[in-house]
The first five atom37 places (N, CA, C, CB, O) and aatype in JSON, in Angstrom:
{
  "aatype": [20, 20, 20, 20, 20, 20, 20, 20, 20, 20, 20, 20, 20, 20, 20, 20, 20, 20, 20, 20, 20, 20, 20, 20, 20, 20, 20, 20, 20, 20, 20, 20, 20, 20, 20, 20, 20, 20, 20, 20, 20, 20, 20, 20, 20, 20, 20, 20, 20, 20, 20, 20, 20, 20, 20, 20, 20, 20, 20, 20, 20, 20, 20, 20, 20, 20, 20, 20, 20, 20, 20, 20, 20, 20, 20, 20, 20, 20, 20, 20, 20, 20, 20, 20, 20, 20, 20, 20, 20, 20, 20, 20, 20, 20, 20, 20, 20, 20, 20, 20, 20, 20, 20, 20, 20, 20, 20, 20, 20, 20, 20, 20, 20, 20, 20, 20, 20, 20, 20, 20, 20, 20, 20, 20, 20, 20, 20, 20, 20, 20, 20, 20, 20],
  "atom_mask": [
    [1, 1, 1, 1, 1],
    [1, 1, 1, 1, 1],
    [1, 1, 1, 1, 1],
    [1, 1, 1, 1, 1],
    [1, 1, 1, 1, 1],
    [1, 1, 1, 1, 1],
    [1, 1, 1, 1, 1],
    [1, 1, 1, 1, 1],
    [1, 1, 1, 1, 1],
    [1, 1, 1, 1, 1],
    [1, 1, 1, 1, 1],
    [1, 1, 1, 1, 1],
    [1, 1, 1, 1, 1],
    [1, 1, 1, 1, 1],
    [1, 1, 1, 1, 1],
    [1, 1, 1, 1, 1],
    [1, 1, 1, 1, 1],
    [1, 1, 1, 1, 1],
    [1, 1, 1, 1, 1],
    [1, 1, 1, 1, 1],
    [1, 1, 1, 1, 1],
    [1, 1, 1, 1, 1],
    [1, 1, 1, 1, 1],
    [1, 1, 1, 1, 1],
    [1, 1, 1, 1, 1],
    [1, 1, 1, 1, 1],
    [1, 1, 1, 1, 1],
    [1, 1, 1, 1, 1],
    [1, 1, 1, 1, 1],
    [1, 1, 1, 1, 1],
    [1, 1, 1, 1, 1],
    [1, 1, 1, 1, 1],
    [1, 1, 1, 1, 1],
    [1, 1, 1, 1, 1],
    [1, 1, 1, 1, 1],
    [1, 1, 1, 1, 1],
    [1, 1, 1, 1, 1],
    [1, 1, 1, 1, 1],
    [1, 1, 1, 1, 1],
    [1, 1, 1, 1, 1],
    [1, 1, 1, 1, 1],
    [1, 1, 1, 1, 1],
    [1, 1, 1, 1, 1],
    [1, 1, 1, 1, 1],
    [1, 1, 1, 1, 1],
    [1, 1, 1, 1, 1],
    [1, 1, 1, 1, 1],
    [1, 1, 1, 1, 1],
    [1, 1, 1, 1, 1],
    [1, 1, 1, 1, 1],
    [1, 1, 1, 1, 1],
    [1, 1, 1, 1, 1],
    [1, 1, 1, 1, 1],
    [1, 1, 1, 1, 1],
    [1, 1, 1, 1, 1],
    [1, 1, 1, 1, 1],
    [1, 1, 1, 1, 1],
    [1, 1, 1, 1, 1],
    [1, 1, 1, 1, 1],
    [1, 1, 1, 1, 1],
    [1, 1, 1, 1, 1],
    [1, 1, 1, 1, 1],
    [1, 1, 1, 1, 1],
    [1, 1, 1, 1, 1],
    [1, 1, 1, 1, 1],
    [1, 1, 1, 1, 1],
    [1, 1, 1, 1, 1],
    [1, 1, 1, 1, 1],
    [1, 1, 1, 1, 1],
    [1, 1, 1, 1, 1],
    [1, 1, 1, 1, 1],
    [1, 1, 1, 1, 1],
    [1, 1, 1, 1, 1],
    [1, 1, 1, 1, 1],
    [1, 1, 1, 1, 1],
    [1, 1, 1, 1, 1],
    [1, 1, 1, 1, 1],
    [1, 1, 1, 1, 1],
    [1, 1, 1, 1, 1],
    [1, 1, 1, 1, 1],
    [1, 1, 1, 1, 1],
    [1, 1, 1, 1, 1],
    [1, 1, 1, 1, 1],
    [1, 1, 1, 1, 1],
    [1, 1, 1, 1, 1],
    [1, 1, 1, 1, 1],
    [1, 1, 1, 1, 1],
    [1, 1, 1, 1, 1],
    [1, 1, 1, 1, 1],
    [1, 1, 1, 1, 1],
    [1, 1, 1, 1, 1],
    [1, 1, 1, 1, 1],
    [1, 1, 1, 1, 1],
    [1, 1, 1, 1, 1],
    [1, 1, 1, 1, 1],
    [1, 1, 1, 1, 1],
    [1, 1, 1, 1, 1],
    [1, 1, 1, 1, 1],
    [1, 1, 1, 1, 1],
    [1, 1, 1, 1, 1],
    [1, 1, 1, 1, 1],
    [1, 1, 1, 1, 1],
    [1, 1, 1, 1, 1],
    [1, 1, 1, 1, 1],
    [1, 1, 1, 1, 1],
    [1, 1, 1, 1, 1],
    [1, 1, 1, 1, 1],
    [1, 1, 1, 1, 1],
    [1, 1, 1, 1, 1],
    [1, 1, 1, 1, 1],
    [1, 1, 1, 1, 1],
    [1, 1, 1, 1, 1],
    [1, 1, 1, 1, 1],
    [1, 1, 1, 1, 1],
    [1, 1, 1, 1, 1],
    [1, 1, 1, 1, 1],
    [1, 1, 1, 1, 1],
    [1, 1, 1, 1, 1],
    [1, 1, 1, 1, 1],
    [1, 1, 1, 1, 1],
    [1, 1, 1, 1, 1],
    [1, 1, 1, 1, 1],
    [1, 1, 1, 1, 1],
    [1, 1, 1, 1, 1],
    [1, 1, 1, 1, 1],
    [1, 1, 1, 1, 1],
    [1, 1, 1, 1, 1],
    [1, 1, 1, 1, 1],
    [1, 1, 1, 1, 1],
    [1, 1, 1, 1, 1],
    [1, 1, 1, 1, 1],
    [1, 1, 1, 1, 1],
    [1, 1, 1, 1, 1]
  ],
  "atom_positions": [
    [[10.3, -5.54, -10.78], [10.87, -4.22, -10.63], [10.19, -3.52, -9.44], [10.71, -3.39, -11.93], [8.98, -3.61, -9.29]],
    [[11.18, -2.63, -8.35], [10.07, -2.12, -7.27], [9.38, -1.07, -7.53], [10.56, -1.8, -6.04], [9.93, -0.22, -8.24]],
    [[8.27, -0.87, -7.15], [7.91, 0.39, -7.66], [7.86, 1.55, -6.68], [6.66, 0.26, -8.27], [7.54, 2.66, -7.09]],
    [[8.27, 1.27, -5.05], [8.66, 1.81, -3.64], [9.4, 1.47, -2.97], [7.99, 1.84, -2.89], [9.6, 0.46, -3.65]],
    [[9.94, 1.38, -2.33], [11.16, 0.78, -1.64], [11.61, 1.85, -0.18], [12.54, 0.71, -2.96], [12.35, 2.82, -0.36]],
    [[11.13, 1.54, 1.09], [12.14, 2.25, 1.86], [12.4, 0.91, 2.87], [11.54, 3.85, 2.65], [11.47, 0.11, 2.97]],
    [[13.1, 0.77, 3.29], [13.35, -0.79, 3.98], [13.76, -0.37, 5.05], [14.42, -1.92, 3.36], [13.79, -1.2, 5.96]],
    [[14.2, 1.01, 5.35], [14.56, 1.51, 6.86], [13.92, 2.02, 7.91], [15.27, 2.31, 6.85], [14.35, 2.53, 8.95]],
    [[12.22, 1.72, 7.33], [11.7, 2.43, 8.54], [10.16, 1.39, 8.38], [11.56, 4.53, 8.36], [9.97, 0.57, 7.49]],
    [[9.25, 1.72, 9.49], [8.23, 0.22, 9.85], [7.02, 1.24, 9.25], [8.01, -0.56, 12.04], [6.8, 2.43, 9.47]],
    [[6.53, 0.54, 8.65], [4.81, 0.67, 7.95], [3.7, 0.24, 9.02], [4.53, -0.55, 6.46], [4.19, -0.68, 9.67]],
    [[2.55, 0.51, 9.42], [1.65, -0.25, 9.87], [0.38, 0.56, 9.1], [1.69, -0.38, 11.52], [0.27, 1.7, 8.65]],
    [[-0.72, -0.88, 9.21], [-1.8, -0.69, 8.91], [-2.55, 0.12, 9.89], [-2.26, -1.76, 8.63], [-2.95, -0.41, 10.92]],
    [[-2.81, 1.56, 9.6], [-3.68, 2.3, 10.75], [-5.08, 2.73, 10.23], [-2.92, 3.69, 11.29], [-5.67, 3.62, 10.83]],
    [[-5.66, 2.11, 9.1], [-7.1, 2.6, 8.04], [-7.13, 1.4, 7.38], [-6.95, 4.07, 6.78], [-6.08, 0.97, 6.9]],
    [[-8.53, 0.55, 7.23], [-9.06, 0.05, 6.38], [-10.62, 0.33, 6.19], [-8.71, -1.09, 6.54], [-11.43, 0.56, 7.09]],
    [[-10.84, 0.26, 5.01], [-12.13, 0.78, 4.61], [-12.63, -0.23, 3.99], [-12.18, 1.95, 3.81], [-12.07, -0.38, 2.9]],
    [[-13.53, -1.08, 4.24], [-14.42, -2.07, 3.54], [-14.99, -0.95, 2.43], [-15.71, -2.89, 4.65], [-14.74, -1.02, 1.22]],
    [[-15.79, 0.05, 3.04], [-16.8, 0.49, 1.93], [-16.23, 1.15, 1.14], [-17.92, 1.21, 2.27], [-16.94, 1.58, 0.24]],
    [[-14.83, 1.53, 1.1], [-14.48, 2.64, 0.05], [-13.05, 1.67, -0.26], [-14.26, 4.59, 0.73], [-11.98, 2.25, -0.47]],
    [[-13.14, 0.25, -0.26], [-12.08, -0.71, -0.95], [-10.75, 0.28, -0.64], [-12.43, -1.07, -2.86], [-10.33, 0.88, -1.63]],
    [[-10.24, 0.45, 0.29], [-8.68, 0.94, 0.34], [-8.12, 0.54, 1.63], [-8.49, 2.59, 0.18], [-8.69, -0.21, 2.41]],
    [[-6.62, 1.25, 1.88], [-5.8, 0.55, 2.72], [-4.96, 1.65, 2.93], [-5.16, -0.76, 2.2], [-4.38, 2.19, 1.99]],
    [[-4.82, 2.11, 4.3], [-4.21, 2.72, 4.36], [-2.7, 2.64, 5.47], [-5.09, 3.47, 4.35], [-2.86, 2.8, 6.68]],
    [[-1.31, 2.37, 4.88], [-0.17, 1.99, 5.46], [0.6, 3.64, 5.83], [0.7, 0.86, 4.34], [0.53, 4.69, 5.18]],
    [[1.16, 3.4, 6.85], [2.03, 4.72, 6.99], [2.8, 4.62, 8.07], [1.28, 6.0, 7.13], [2.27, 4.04, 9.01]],
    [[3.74, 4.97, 8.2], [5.31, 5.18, 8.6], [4.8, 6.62, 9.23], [6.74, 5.22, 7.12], [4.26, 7.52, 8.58]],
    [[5.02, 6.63, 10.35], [4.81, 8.06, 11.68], [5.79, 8.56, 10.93], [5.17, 7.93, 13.73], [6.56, 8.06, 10.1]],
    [[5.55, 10.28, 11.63], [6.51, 11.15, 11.07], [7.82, 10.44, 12.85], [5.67, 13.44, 10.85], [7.64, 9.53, 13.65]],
    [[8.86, 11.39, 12.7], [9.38, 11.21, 14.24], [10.39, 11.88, 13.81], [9.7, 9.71, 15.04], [10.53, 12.43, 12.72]],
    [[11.58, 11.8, 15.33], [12.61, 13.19, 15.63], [13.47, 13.18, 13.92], [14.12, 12.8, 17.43], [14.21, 14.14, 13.7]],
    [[13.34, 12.29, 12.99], [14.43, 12.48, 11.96], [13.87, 13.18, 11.03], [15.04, 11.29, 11.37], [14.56, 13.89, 10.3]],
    [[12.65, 13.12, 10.89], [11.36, 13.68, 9.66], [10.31, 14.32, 10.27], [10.53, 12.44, 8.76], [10.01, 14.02, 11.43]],
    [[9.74, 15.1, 9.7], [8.55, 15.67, 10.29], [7.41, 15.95, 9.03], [9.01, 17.1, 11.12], [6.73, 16.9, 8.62]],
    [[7.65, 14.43, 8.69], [6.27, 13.91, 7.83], [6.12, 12.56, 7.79], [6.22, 14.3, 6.31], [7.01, 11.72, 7.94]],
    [[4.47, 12.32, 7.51], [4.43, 10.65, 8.01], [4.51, 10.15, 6.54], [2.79, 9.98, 9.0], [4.16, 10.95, 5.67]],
    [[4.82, 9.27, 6.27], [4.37, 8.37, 4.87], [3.57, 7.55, 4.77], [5.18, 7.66, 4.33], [3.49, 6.42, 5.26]],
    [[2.62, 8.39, 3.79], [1.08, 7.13, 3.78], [1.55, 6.37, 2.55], [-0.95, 7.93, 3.42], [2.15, 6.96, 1.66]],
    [[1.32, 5.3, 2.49], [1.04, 4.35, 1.24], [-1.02, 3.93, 1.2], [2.29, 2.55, 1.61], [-1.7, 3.11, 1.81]],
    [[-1.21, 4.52, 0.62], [-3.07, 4.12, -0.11], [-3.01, 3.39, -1.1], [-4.08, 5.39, -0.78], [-2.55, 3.74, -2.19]],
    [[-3.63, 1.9, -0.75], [-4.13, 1.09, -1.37], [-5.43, 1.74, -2.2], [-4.34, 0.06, -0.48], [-5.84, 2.75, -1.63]],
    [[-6.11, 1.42, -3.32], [-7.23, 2.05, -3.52], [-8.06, 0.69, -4.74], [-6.82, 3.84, -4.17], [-7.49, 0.19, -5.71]],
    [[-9.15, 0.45, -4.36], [-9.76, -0.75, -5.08], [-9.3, -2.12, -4.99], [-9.72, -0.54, -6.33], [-9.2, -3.06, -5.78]],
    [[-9.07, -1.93, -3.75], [-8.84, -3.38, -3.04], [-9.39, -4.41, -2.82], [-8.66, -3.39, -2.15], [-10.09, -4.29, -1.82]],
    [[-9.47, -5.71, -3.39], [-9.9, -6.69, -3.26], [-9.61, -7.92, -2.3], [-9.85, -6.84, -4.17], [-10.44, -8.78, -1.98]],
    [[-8.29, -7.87, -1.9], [-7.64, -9.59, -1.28], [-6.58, -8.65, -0.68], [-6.91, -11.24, -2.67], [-6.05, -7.8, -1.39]],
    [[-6.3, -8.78, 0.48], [-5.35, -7.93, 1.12], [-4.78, -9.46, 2.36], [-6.31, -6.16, 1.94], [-5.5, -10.2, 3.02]],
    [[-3.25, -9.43, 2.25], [-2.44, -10.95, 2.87], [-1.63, -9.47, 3.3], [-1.51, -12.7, 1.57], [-1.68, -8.62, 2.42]],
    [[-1.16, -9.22, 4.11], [-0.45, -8.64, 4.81], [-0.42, -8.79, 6.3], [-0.62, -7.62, 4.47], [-1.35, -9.09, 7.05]],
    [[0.95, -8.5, 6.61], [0.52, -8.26, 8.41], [0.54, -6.72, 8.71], [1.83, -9.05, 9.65], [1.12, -5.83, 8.08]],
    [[-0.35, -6.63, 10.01], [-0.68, -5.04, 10.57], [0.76, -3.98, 10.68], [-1.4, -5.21, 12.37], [0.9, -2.76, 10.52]],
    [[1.83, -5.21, 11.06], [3.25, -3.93, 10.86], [4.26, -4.84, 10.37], [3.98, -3.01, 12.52], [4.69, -5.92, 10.78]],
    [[4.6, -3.91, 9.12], [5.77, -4.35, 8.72], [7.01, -3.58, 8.45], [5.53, -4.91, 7.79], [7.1, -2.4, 8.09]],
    [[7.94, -4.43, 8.7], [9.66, -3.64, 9.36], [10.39, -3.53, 7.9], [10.96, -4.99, 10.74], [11.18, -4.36, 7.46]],
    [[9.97, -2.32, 7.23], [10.88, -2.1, 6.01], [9.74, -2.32, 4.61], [12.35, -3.41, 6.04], [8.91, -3.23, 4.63]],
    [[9.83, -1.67, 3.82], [8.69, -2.32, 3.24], [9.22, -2.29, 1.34], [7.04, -1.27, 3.76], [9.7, -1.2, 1.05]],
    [[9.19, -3.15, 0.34], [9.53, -3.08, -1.14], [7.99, -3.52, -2.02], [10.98, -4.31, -1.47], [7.49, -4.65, -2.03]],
    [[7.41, -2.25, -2.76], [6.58, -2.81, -3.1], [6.7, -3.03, -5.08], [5.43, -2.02, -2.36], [7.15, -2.13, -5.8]],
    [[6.28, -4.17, -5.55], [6.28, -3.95, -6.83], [5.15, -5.05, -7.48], [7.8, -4.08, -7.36], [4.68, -5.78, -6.61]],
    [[4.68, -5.28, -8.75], [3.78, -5.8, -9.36], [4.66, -7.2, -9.93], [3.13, -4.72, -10.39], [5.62, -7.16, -10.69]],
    [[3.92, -8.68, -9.21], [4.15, -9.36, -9.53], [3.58, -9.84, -11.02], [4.08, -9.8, -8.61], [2.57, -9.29, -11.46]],
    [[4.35, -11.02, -11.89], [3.7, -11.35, -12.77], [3.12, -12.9, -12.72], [4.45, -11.03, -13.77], [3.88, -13.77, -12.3]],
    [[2.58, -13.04, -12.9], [1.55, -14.85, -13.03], [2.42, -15.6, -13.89], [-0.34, -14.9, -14.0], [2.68, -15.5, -15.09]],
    [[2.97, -16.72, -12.58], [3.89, -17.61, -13.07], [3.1, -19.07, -12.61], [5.49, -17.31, -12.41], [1.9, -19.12, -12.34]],
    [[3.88, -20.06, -12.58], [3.13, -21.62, -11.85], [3.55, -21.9, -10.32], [3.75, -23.19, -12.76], [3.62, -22.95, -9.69]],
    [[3.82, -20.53, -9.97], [5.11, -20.96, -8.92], [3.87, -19.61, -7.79], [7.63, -20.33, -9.65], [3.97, -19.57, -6.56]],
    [[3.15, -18.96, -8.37], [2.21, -18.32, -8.04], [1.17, -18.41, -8.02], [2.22, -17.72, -8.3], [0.68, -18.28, -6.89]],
    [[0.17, -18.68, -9.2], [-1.05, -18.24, -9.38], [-1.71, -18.99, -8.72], [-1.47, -18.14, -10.55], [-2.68, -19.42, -9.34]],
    [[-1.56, -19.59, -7.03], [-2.24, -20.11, -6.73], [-2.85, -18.5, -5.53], [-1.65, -21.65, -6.38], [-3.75, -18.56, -4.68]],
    [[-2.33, -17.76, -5.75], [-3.21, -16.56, -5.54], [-4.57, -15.98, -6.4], [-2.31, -15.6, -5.61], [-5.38, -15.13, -6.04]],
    [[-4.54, -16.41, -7.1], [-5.74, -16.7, -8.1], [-6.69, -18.0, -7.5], [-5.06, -17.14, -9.74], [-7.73, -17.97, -6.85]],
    [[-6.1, -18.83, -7.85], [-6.94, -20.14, -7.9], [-7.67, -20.72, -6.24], [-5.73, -21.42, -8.55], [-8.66, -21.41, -5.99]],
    [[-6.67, -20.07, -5.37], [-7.02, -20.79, -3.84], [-7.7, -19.05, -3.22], [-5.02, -21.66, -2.66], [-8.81, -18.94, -2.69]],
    [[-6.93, -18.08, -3.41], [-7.6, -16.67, -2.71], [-7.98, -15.62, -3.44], [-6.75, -15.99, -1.81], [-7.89, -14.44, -3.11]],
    [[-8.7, -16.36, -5.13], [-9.35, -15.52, -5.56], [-8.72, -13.87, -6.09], [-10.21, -15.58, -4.59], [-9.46, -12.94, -6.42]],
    [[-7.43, -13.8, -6.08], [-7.0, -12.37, -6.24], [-7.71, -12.2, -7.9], [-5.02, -12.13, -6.07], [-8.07, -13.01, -8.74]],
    [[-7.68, -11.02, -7.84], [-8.27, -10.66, -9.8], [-7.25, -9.91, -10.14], [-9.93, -9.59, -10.26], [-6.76, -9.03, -9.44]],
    [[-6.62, -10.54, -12.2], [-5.51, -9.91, -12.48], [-6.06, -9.99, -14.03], [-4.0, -10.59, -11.94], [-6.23, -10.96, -14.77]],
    [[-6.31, -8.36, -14.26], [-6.92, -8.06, -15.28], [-6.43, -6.87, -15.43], [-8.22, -8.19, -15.27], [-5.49, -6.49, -14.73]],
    [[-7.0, -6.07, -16.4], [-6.27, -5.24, -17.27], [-6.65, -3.62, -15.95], [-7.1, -5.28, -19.37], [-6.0, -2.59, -16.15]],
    [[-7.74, -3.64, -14.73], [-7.97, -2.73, -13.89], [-7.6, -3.18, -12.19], [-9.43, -2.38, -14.2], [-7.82, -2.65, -11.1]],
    [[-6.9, -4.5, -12.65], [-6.2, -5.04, -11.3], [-4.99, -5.41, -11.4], [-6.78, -6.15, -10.71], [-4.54, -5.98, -12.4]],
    [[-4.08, -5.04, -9.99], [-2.43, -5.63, -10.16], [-2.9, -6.93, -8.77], [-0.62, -3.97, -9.59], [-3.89, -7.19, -8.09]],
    [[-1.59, -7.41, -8.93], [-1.02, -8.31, -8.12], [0.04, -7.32, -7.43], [-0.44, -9.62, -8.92], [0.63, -6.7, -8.31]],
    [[0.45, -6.97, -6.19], [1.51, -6.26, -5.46], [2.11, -7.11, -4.6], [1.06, -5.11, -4.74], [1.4, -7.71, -3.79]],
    [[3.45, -7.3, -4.62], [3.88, -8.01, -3.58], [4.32, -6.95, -2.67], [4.91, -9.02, -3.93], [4.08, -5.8, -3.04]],
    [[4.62, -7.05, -2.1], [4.97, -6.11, -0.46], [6.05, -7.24, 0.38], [3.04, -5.83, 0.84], [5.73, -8.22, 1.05]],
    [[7.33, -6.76, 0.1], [8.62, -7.37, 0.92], [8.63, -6.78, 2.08], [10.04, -7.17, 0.31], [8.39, -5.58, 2.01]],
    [[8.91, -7.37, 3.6], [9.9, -6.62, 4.32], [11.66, -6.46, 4.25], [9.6, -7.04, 5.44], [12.42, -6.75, 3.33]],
    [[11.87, -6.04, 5.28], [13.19, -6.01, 5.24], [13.96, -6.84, 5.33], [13.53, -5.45, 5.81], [15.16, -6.62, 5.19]],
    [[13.32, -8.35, 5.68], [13.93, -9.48, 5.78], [13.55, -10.62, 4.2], [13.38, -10.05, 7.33], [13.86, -11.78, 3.92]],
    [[13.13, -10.06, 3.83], [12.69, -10.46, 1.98], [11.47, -11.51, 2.22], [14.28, -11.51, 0.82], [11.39, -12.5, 1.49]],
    [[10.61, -11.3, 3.14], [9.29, -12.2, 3.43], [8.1, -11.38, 2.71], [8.94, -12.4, 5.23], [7.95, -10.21, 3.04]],
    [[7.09, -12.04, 1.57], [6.81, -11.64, 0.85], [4.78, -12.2, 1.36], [7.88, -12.04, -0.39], [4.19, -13.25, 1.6]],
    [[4.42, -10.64, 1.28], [3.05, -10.69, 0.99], [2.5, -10.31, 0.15], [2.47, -10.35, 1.59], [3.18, -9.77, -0.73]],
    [[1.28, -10.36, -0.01], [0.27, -9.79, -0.88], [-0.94, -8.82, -1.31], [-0.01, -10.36, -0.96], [-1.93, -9.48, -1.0]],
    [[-1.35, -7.72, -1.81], [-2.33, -7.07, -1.96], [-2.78, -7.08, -3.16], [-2.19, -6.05, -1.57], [-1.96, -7.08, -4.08]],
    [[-4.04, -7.08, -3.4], [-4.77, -7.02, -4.54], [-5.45, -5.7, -4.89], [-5.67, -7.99, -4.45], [-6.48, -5.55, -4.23]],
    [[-5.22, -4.82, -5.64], [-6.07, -3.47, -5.93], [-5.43, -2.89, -7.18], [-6.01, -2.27, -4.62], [-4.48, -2.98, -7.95]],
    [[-6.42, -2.33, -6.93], [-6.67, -1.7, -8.9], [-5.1, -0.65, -9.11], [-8.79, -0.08, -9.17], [-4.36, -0.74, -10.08]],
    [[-4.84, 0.54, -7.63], [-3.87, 1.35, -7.69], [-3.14, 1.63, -6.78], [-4.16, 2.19, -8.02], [-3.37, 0.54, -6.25]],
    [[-2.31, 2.19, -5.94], [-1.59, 2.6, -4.66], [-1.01, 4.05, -5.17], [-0.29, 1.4, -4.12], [-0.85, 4.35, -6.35]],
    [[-0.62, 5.14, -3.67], [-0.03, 6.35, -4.12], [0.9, 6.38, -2.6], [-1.27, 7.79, -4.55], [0.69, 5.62, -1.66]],
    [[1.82, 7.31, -2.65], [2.44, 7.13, -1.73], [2.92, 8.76, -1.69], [3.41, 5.9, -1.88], [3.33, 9.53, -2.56]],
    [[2.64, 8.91, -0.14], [2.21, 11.01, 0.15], [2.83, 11.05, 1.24], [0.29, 11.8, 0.49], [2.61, 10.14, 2.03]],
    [[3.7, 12.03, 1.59], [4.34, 12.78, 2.52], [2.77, 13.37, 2.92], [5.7, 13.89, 1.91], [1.79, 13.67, 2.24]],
    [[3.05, 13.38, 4.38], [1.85, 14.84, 5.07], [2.15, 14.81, 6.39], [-0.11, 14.64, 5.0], [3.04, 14.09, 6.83]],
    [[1.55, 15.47, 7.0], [1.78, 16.03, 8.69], [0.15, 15.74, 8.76], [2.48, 18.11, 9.12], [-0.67, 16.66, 8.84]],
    [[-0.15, 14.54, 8.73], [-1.76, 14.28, 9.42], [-1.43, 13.98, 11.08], [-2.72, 12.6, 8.6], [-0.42, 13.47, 11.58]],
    [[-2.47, 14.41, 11.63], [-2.39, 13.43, 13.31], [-2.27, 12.5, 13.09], [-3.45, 13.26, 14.36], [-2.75, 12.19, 12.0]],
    [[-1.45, 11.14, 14.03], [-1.97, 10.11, 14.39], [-2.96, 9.66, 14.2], [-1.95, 10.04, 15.15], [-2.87, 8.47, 13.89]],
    [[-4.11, 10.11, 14.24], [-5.6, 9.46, 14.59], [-6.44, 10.18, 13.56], [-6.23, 9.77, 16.28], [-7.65, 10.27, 13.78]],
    [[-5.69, 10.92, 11.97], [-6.34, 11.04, 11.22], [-5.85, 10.34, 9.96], [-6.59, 12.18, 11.23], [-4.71, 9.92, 9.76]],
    [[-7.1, 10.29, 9.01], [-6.54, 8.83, 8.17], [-7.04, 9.97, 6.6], [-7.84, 6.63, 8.59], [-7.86, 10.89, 6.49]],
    [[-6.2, 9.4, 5.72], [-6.51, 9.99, 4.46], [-7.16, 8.98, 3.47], [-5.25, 10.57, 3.87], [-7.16, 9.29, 2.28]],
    [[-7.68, 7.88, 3.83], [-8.56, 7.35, 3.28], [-9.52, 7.82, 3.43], [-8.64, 6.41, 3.44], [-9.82, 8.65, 4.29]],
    [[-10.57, 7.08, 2.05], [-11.99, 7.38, 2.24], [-12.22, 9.41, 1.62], [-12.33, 6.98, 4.32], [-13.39, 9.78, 1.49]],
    [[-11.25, 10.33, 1.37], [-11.46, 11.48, 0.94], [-11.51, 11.41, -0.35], [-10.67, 12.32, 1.35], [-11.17, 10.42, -0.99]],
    [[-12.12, 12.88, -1.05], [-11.77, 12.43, -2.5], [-11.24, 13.89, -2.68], [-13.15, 11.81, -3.67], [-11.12, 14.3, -3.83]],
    [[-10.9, 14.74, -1.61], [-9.77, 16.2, -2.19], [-8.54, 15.91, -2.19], [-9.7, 17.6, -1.27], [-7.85, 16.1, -1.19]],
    [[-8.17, 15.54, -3.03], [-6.52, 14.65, -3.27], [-5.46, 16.03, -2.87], [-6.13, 13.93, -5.48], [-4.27, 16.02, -3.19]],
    [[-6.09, 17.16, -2.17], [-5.11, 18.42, -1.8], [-4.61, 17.85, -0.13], [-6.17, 20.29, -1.79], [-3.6, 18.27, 0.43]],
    [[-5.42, 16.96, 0.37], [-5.61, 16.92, 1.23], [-4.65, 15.55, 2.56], [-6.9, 17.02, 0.82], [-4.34, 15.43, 3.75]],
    [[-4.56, 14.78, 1.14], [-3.3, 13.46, 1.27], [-1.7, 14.08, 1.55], [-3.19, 12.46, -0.5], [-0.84, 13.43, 2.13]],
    [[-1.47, 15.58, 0.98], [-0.29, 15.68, 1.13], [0.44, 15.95, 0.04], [0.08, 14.76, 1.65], [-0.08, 16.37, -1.0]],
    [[2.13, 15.67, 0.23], [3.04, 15.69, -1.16], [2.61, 14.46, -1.9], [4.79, 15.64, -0.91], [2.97, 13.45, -1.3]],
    [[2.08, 14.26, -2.83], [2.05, 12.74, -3.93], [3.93, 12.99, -4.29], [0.54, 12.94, -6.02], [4.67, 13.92, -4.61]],
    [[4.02, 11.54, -3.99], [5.37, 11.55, -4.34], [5.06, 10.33, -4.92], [6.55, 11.71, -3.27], [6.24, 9.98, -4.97]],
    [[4.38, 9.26, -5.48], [4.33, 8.1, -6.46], [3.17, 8.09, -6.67], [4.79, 6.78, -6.11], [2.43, 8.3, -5.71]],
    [[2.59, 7.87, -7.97], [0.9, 7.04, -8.27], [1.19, 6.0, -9.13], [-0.46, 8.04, -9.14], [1.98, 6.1, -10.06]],
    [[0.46, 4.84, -8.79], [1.0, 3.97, -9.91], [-0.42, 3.14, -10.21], [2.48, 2.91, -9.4], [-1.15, 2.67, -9.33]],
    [[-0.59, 3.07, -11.32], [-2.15, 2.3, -11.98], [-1.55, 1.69, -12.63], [-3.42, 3.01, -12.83], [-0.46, 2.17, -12.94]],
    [[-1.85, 0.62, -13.05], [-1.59, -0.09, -14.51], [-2.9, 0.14, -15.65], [-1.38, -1.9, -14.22], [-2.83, -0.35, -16.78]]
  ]
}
């Protein structure tokens, strides 16, 4: 089931944080919108993605035989404070992130400012999804 979905516009990775385990994806604001869309990874462990991707569907895979060699060969952890996320593009090519949660926020940040790594959640923007398991 997806749990995000916009497939019409490009994501790139512009924030990663080793020390504060997150990820931060976002879609520029531009002439149609005049807000960017962050997607925050948060308690990230195993991150398979590429730096830009064209369209993006994200939802929580489940551990099948046809998978879990994301477990067994790259170590992902799938426990009761970790998901499995697949991340589609727009062409249905399928990667991977490992983390505990993701949120996904409308805001008018600069370019060259990142909403990772804060902890005034006033400060990310509109929350328009949180999703934990």
């Amino acid at each position: 089931m997806s749990l995000y979905h916009n497939l019409k516009e490009s994501f790139q990775i512009v924030d990663f944080s080793p020390t504060h385990n997150q990820v931060l994806l976002r879609c520029m604001r531009n002439k149609a919108r005049d807000y960017n869309i962050d997607i925050i990874f948060k308690g990230v462990e195993v991150i398979m993605i590429p730096s830009l991707l064209s369209g993006i569907d994200i939802s929580v895979i489940e551990l099948n035989s046809a998978n879990d060699f994301l477990i067994s060969k790259f170590l992902f952890l799938k426990n009761k404070d970790f998901s499995i996320f697949s991340i589609k593009n727009s062409k249905g090519k399928e990667f991977f992130i490992n983390a505990m949660c993701f949120g996904v926020y409308h805001n008018n940040l600069d370019i060259l400012e990142s909403s990772i790594g804060r902890y005034d959640f006033e400060n990310f923007g509109e929350n328009i999804l949180w999703f934990a398991e």
